XYZ file of C-alpha atoms in Angstrom:
251
model
C -42.319 169.125 239.794
C -41.919 171.629 242.344
C -43.068 175.191 242.366
C -40.480 177.972 242.257
C -42.974 180.924 242.729
C -46.326 180.852 244.625
C -48.335 183.724 244.313
C -50.978 184.269 247.241
C -53.721 186.862 246.944
C -51.741 189.367 244.974
C -53.684 192.645 244.538
C -51.973 195.768 242.781
C -53.053 199.447 242.314
C -51.914 202.221 240.315
C -53.018 205.090 242.306
C -56.799 204.406 243.019
C -56.966 202.107 239.858
C -56.906 198.487 240.703
C -55.098 196.658 238.157
C -54.734 193.130 239.614
C -57.327 191.479 241.683
C -56.479 188.661 244.063
C -54.184 186.556 241.874
C -53.461 183.098 242.999
C -51.011 181.086 241.087
C -48.235 178.536 241.657
C -45.399 178.316 238.861
C -43.524 175.258 238.583
C -39.666 175.347 238.223
C -37.854 174.542 234.647
C -41.004 174.721 232.714
C -42.545 177.565 230.458
C -45.508 179.515 231.794
C -47.653 181.533 229.324
C -49.658 184.704 230.236
C -52.294 185.310 227.753
C -55.322 187.790 227.586
C -56.410 190.894 225.709
C -54.251 194.126 225.859
C -54.611 195.790 229.237
C -55.732 192.823 231.010
C -52.882 192.953 233.707
C -50.567 190.178 232.315
C -47.340 192.528 231.831
C -48.353 194.196 235.154
C -48.395 190.813 236.954
C -44.958 189.756 235.145
C -43.423 192.839 236.483
C -44.489 192.194 240.068
C -42.343 189.045 240.065
C -38.963 190.815 240.178
C -40.659 193.992 241.783
C -40.179 196.018 238.645
C -43.420 197.753 239.407
C -41.526 199.357 242.391
C -40.106 201.790 240.123
C -43.534 203.426 239.190
C -44.768 206.044 241.639
C -48.123 205.494 243.498
C -47.911 201.651 243.043
C -49.206 199.728 246.063
C -49.508 195.999 246.363
C -51.056 193.572 248.893
C -50.683 189.739 249.380
C -47.622 187.588 248.868
C -45.253 186.365 246.252
C -43.201 183.465 247.614
C -39.798 182.765 245.848
C -37.430 180.222 247.505
C -39.392 180.190 250.689
C -39.455 183.884 251.240
C -41.971 186.753 250.550
C -40.210 189.019 247.933
C -41.958 192.079 249.359
C -40.251 191.289 252.841
C -38.184 194.424 253.819
C -35.375 191.884 254.086
C -35.275 191.358 250.341
C -32.568 192.856 248.547
C -34.259 193.900 245.296
C -30.949 194.008 243.155
C -30.267 190.274 244.023
C -34.062 189.416 243.440
C -33.451 190.832 239.768
C -30.311 189.159 239.403
C -32.324 185.898 240.146
C -35.313 186.787 238.401
C -34.148 188.314 234.769
C -36.278 190.163 232.379
C -36.329 190.570 228.687
C -38.576 193.305 227.384
C -40.923 193.700 224.284
C -38.369 195.843 222.250
C -34.860 194.628 222.148
C -32.869 197.143 224.287
C -29.127 196.396 224.077
C -26.976 199.035 225.719
C -24.985 201.310 223.111
C -21.629 199.477 223.706
C -20.051 196.363 222.304
C -21.718 192.874 222.235
C -18.932 191.678 224.714
C -19.589 194.642 227.159
C -23.195 193.999 226.990
C -23.021 190.745 228.390
C -20.214 191.379 230.640
C -22.124 194.413 232.299
C -24.210 192.385 234.555
C -21.341 190.225 235.880
C -19.257 193.295 236.436
C -21.899 195.107 238.486
C -21.992 191.897 240.652
C -18.245 192.161 241.169
C -16.942 189.770 238.584
C -13.493 191.429 237.077
C -11.451 188.611 236.248
C -10.921 188.650 232.321
C -10.727 184.970 231.974
C -13.988 184.540 233.936
C -15.742 187.301 232.000
C -14.651 185.661 228.771
C -16.174 182.243 229.922
C -19.405 183.944 231.061
C -19.689 185.967 227.815
C -19.147 182.784 225.741
C -21.349 180.604 227.637
C -24.042 183.119 227.952
C -24.094 183.807 223.870
C -24.233 180.127 223.384
C -26.984 179.555 225.630
C -28.759 182.230 223.986
C -28.079 180.581 220.514
C -26.133 183.416 218.989
C -22.500 182.834 219.684
C -21.638 181.455 216.005
C -23.296 184.707 214.642
C -21.259 187.148 216.779
C -17.923 185.274 217.925
C -15.951 187.416 215.565
C -17.542 190.705 216.269
C -17.641 190.793 220.025
C -15.875 194.336 219.977
C -18.383 195.661 217.543
C -21.458 197.862 218.817
C -24.564 195.718 219.618
C -26.842 198.324 217.902
C -25.355 196.966 214.578
C -27.194 193.711 215.038
C -30.385 192.888 213.573
C -33.676 193.164 215.705
C -33.804 189.315 216.188
C -30.253 188.960 217.029
C -30.418 192.019 219.378
C -33.297 190.311 221.253
C -31.215 186.992 221.620
C -28.304 189.236 222.844
C -30.655 190.691 225.386
C -31.576 187.137 226.461
C -27.880 186.458 226.716
C -27.335 189.569 228.736
C -30.107 188.272 231.116
C -28.560 184.722 231.582
C -24.995 186.098 232.129
C -25.892 186.804 235.846
C -27.118 183.215 236.134
C -30.755 183.740 237.003
C -33.295 181.026 238.193
C -36.112 182.558 236.357
C -36.411 184.574 233.143
C -39.383 186.801 232.716
C -40.155 187.606 228.863
C -42.742 190.397 228.152
C -43.826 189.685 224.721
C -40.070 189.144 223.358
C -41.178 188.408 219.674
C -43.818 191.067 219.270
C -41.473 193.437 217.433
C -39.595 190.539 215.379
C -40.181 188.818 212.022
C -41.436 185.160 211.815
C -38.024 183.803 211.328
C -36.464 185.439 214.340
C -39.643 184.705 216.230
C -39.203 180.925 215.618
C -35.576 181.177 216.663
C -36.676 182.805 220.108
C -39.518 180.011 220.418
C -36.723 177.271 219.981
C -34.437 178.974 222.204
C -37.038 179.149 224.928
C -37.704 175.369 224.607
C -33.784 174.690 225.194
C -33.636 176.952 228.071
C -36.292 175.379 230.083
C -33.855 172.512 230.986
C -32.118 175.104 233.043
C -34.320 177.994 233.745
C -38.068 178.754 234.537
C -39.623 181.010 231.855
C -42.559 182.782 232.240
C -43.765 184.783 228.962
C -46.323 187.184 228.062
C -47.595 186.524 224.683
C -50.438 187.988 222.401
C -49.871 185.079 220.172
C -51.856 182.135 221.255
C -50.330 179.925 218.600
C -47.017 180.753 220.493
C -48.484 179.885 223.762
C -49.418 176.421 222.228
C -46.249 175.913 220.552
C -43.962 176.438 223.583
C -45.523 176.539 226.922
C -46.533 173.802 229.677
C -49.010 175.959 231.369
C -51.121 178.904 230.553
C -52.736 181.529 232.529
C -55.590 183.589 231.052
C -55.882 186.977 232.516
C -59.049 189.384 231.929
C -59.544 192.840 233.513
C -56.965 192.132 236.175
C -58.272 188.908 237.059
C -56.589 185.393 236.468
C -59.715 183.690 235.009
C -58.141 180.199 234.460
C -54.701 178.511 234.862
C -53.775 175.008 233.903
C -52.066 172.525 231.494
C -51.661 174.560 227.941
C -53.075 171.687 225.801
C -55.865 171.008 228.105
C -56.778 174.629 228.456
C -56.893 175.087 224.616
C -58.839 171.813 223.931
C -61.189 172.010 226.882
C -61.250 175.414 228.562
C -63.276 175.386 231.786
C -64.429 178.911 231.726
C -66.510 180.293 228.970
C -64.631 183.511 228.835
C -61.470 181.576 228.206
C -63.284 179.488 225.429
C -64.425 182.835 223.808
C -60.925 184.416 224.001
C -58.949 181.527 222.486
C -61.690 180.802 219.767
C -61.349 184.772 218.741
C -64.762 185.773 219.852
C -63.075 189.036 221.650
C -59.660 190.226 222.356
């Protein structure tokens, strides 16, 4: 399996506080990589460097490289808008736009210049189908997206991210605000999507990492402590700190 993202000696500072220390990791394509670790350990910060969302925060400084498709994403020649189209993001709390279900999905393609109604109709249907929510919303596409349940809103946000045809989908604790039934739907969805997309998911829920991920990365105090095959890491962790975390001794 080839790697879609290679991170080389990545460090990040917020002002004078260093949040990430010398992160080195290779992420294989069309797989699910889980990022685990206690709150404030750097996993969401790391996730947001992968499509340069941290650029939006003042006083952020990064060193090192993130190679995506043979280019360093920090290179001045990289168009951040195109990068964020190819590396999409789904946030912790569902955040649909206050507009119709249809317009939520068509929003991204329209900003990238697609205006043909037939084409947009196709993209909307395909994205909602890929996010396993088409059957629930196909008769109410003109209704406001804010009328959907929390779990449906989160699948809508996944569909919205898929509408611009990304290669990579970043998910920042996408189920932490959801009930168990919605959570299992999102997990099933992630497993289906990895045939087409590379998924990197931050999760507080270690059972979730075990259930859906191929690789797991354990972060602690801004460092990448251990990274490897999920099953192996959870059954035979190499680092004592990983073992202490996954057995519940801290965190």
